[in-house]
Coordinates of C-alpha atoms in Angstrom, one line a residue:
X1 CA -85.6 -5.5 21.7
X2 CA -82.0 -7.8 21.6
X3 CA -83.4 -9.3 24.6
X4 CA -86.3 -10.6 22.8
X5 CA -84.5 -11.6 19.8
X6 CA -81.5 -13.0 21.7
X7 CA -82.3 -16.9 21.4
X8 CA -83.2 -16.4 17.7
X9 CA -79.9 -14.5 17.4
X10 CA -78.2 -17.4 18.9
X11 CA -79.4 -19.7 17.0
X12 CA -78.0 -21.7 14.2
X13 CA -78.6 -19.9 10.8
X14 CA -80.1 -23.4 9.9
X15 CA -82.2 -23.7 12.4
X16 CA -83.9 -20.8 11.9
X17 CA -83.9 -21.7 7.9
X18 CA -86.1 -24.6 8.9
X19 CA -88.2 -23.0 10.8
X20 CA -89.5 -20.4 9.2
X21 CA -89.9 -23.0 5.9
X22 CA -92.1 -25.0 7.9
X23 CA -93.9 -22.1 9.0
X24 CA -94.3 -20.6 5.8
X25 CA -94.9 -24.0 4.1
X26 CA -97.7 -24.9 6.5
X27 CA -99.4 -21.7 5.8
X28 CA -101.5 -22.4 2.7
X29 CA -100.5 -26.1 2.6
X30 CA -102.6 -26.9 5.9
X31 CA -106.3 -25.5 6.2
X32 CA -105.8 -24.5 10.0
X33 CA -102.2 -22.8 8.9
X34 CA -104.4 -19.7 8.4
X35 CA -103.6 -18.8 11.9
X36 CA -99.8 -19.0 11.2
X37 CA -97.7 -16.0 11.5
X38 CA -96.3 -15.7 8.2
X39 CA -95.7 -11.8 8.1
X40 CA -94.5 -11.6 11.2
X41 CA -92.0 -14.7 10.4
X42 CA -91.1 -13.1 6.9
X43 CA -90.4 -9.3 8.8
X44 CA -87.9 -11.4 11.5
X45 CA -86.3 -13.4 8.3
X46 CA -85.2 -9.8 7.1
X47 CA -84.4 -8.4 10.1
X48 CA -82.4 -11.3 11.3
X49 CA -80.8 -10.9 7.9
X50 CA -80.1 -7.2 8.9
X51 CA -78.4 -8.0 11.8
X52 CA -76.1 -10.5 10.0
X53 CA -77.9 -13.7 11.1
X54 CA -79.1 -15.0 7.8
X55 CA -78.2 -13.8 4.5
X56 CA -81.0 -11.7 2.9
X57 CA -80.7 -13.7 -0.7
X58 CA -81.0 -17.4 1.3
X59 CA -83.4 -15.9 3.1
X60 CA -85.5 -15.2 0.3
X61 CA -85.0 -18.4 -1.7
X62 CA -85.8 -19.9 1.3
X63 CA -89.1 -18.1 2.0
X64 CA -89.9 -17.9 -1.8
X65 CA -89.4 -21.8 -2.4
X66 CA -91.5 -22.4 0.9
X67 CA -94.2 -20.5 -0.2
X68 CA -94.4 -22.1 -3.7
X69 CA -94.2 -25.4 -2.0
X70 CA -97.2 -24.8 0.2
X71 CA -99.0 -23.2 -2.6
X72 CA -98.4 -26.7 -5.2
X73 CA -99.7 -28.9 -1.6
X74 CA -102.8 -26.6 -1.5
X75 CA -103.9 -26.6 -4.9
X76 CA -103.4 -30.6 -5.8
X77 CA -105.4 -31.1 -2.3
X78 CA -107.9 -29.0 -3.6
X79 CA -107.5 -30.6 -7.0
X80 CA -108.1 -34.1 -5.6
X81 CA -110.4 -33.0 -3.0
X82 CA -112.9 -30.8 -4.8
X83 CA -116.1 -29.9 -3.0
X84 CA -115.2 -32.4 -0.7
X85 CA -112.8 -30.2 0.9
X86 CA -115.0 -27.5 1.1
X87 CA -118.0 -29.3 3.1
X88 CA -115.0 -30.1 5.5
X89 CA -116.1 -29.6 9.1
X90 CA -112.3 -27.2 9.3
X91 CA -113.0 -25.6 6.3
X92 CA -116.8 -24.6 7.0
X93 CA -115.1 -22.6 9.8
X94 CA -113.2 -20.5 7.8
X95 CA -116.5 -19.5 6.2
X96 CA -119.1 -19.9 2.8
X97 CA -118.4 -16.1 2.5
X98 CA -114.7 -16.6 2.3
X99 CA -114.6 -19.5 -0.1
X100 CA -117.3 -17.9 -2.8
X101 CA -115.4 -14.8 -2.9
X102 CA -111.9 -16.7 -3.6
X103 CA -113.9 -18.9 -5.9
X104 CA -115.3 -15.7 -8.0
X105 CA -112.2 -14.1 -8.1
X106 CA -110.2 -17.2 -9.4
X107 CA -112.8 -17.7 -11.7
X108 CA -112.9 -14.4 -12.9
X109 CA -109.3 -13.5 -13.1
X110 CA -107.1 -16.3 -13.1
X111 CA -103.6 -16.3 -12.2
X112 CA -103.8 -12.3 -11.2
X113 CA -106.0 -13.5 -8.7
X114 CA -103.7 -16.5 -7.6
X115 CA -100.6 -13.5 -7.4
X116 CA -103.5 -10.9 -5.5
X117 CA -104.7 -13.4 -3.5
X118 CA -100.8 -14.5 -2.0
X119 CA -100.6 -11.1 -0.4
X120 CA -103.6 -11.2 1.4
X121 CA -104.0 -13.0 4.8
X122 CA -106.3 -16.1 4.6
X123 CA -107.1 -15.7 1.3
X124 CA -103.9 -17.4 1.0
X125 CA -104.4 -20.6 2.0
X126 CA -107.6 -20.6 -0.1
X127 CA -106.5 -19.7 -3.4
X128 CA -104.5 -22.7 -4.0
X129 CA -107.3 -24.6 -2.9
X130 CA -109.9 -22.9 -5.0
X131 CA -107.5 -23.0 -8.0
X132 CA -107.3 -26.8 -8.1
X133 CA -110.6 -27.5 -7.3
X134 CA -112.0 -25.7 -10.3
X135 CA -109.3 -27.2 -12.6
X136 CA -107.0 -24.0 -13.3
X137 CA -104.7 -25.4 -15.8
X138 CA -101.6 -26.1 -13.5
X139 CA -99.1 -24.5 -15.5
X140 CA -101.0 -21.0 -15.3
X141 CA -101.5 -21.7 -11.3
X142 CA -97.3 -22.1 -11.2
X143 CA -96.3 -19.6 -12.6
X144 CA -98.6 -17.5 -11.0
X145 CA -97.5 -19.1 -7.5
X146 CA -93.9 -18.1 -8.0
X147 CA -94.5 -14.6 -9.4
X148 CA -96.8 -14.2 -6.4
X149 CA -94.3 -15.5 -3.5
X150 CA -91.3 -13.7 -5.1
X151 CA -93.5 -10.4 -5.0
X152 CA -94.8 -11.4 -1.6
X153 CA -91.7 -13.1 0.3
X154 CA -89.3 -9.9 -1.5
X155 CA -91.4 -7.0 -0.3
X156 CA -92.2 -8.7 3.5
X157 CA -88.4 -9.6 3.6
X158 CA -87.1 -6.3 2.4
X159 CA -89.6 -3.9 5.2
X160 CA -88.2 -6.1 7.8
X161 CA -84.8 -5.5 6.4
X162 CA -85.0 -2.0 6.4
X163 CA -86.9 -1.8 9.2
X164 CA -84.0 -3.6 11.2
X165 CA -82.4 0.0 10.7
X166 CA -84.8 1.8 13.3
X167 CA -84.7 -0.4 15.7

């Protein structure tokens, strides 16, 4: 497994700071960063912090910040955008199913749905989205964002923490 790991190992803390920021950033605040592998990204942040290559509470405020970040991109493009962004030719591939389901749920439940929706993969990146095109007041969509991406970023971070153990 070190073998694997080694050039992230050897890298500089920051680099791999900034890297994992822009991959959790991009996540929800770029339509095709559905495909991004933020799990897998957030599970090496904690076990790179296991094995003493970040520390765990950067690590965190990095991922948590980043995730907030991408979430306050997604929802003012979506908020400027409207149904403009939704007859997009990149976001008809994601699916009419997809983004009517989102839209019902934000509708319906407001900013649990905005924390619900951050923990579940491609839903993600349409939440913010969906939340700013149907004018959710921004303040509720914040503070939802950052209760979701600690509660997110904290739980991912700490399995690949602990996980770090077993291997």
């Amino acid at each position: 497994m070190d073998s694997l790991l080694r050039p992230l190992l050897d890298a500089p803390p920051a680099v791999v700071y900034l890297v994992c920021a822009l991959v959790i950033t991009a996540e929800t605040a770029l339509l095709p960063g559905i495909v991004l592998p933020t799990l897998s990204t957030l599970l090496l942040m904690g076990f790179l912090a296991e094995r003493g290559t970040l520390h765990l509470g950067l690590a965190l405020a990095v991922a948590v910040a980043s995730a907030v970040l991408g979430d306050q991109l997604a929802y003012f493009e979506g908020r400027h955008w409207g149904p403009r962004l939704r007859r997009s030719r990149l976001a008809r591939r994601i699916g009419e199913d997809r983004w009517d389901r989102a839209e019902a749920a934000v509708a319906r439940y407001g900013v649990p749905a905005v924390i619900a929706g951050r923990c579940l993969a491609g839903v993600r990146t349409l939440v913010p989205r969906v939340a700013g095109s149907a004018a959710m007041p921004y303040g509720r969509f914040a503070a939802g964002s950052v209760v979701a991406a600690v509660v997110w970023a904290g739980a991912e971070l700490l399995v690949g923490h602990t996980t770090a153990w077993v291997v």
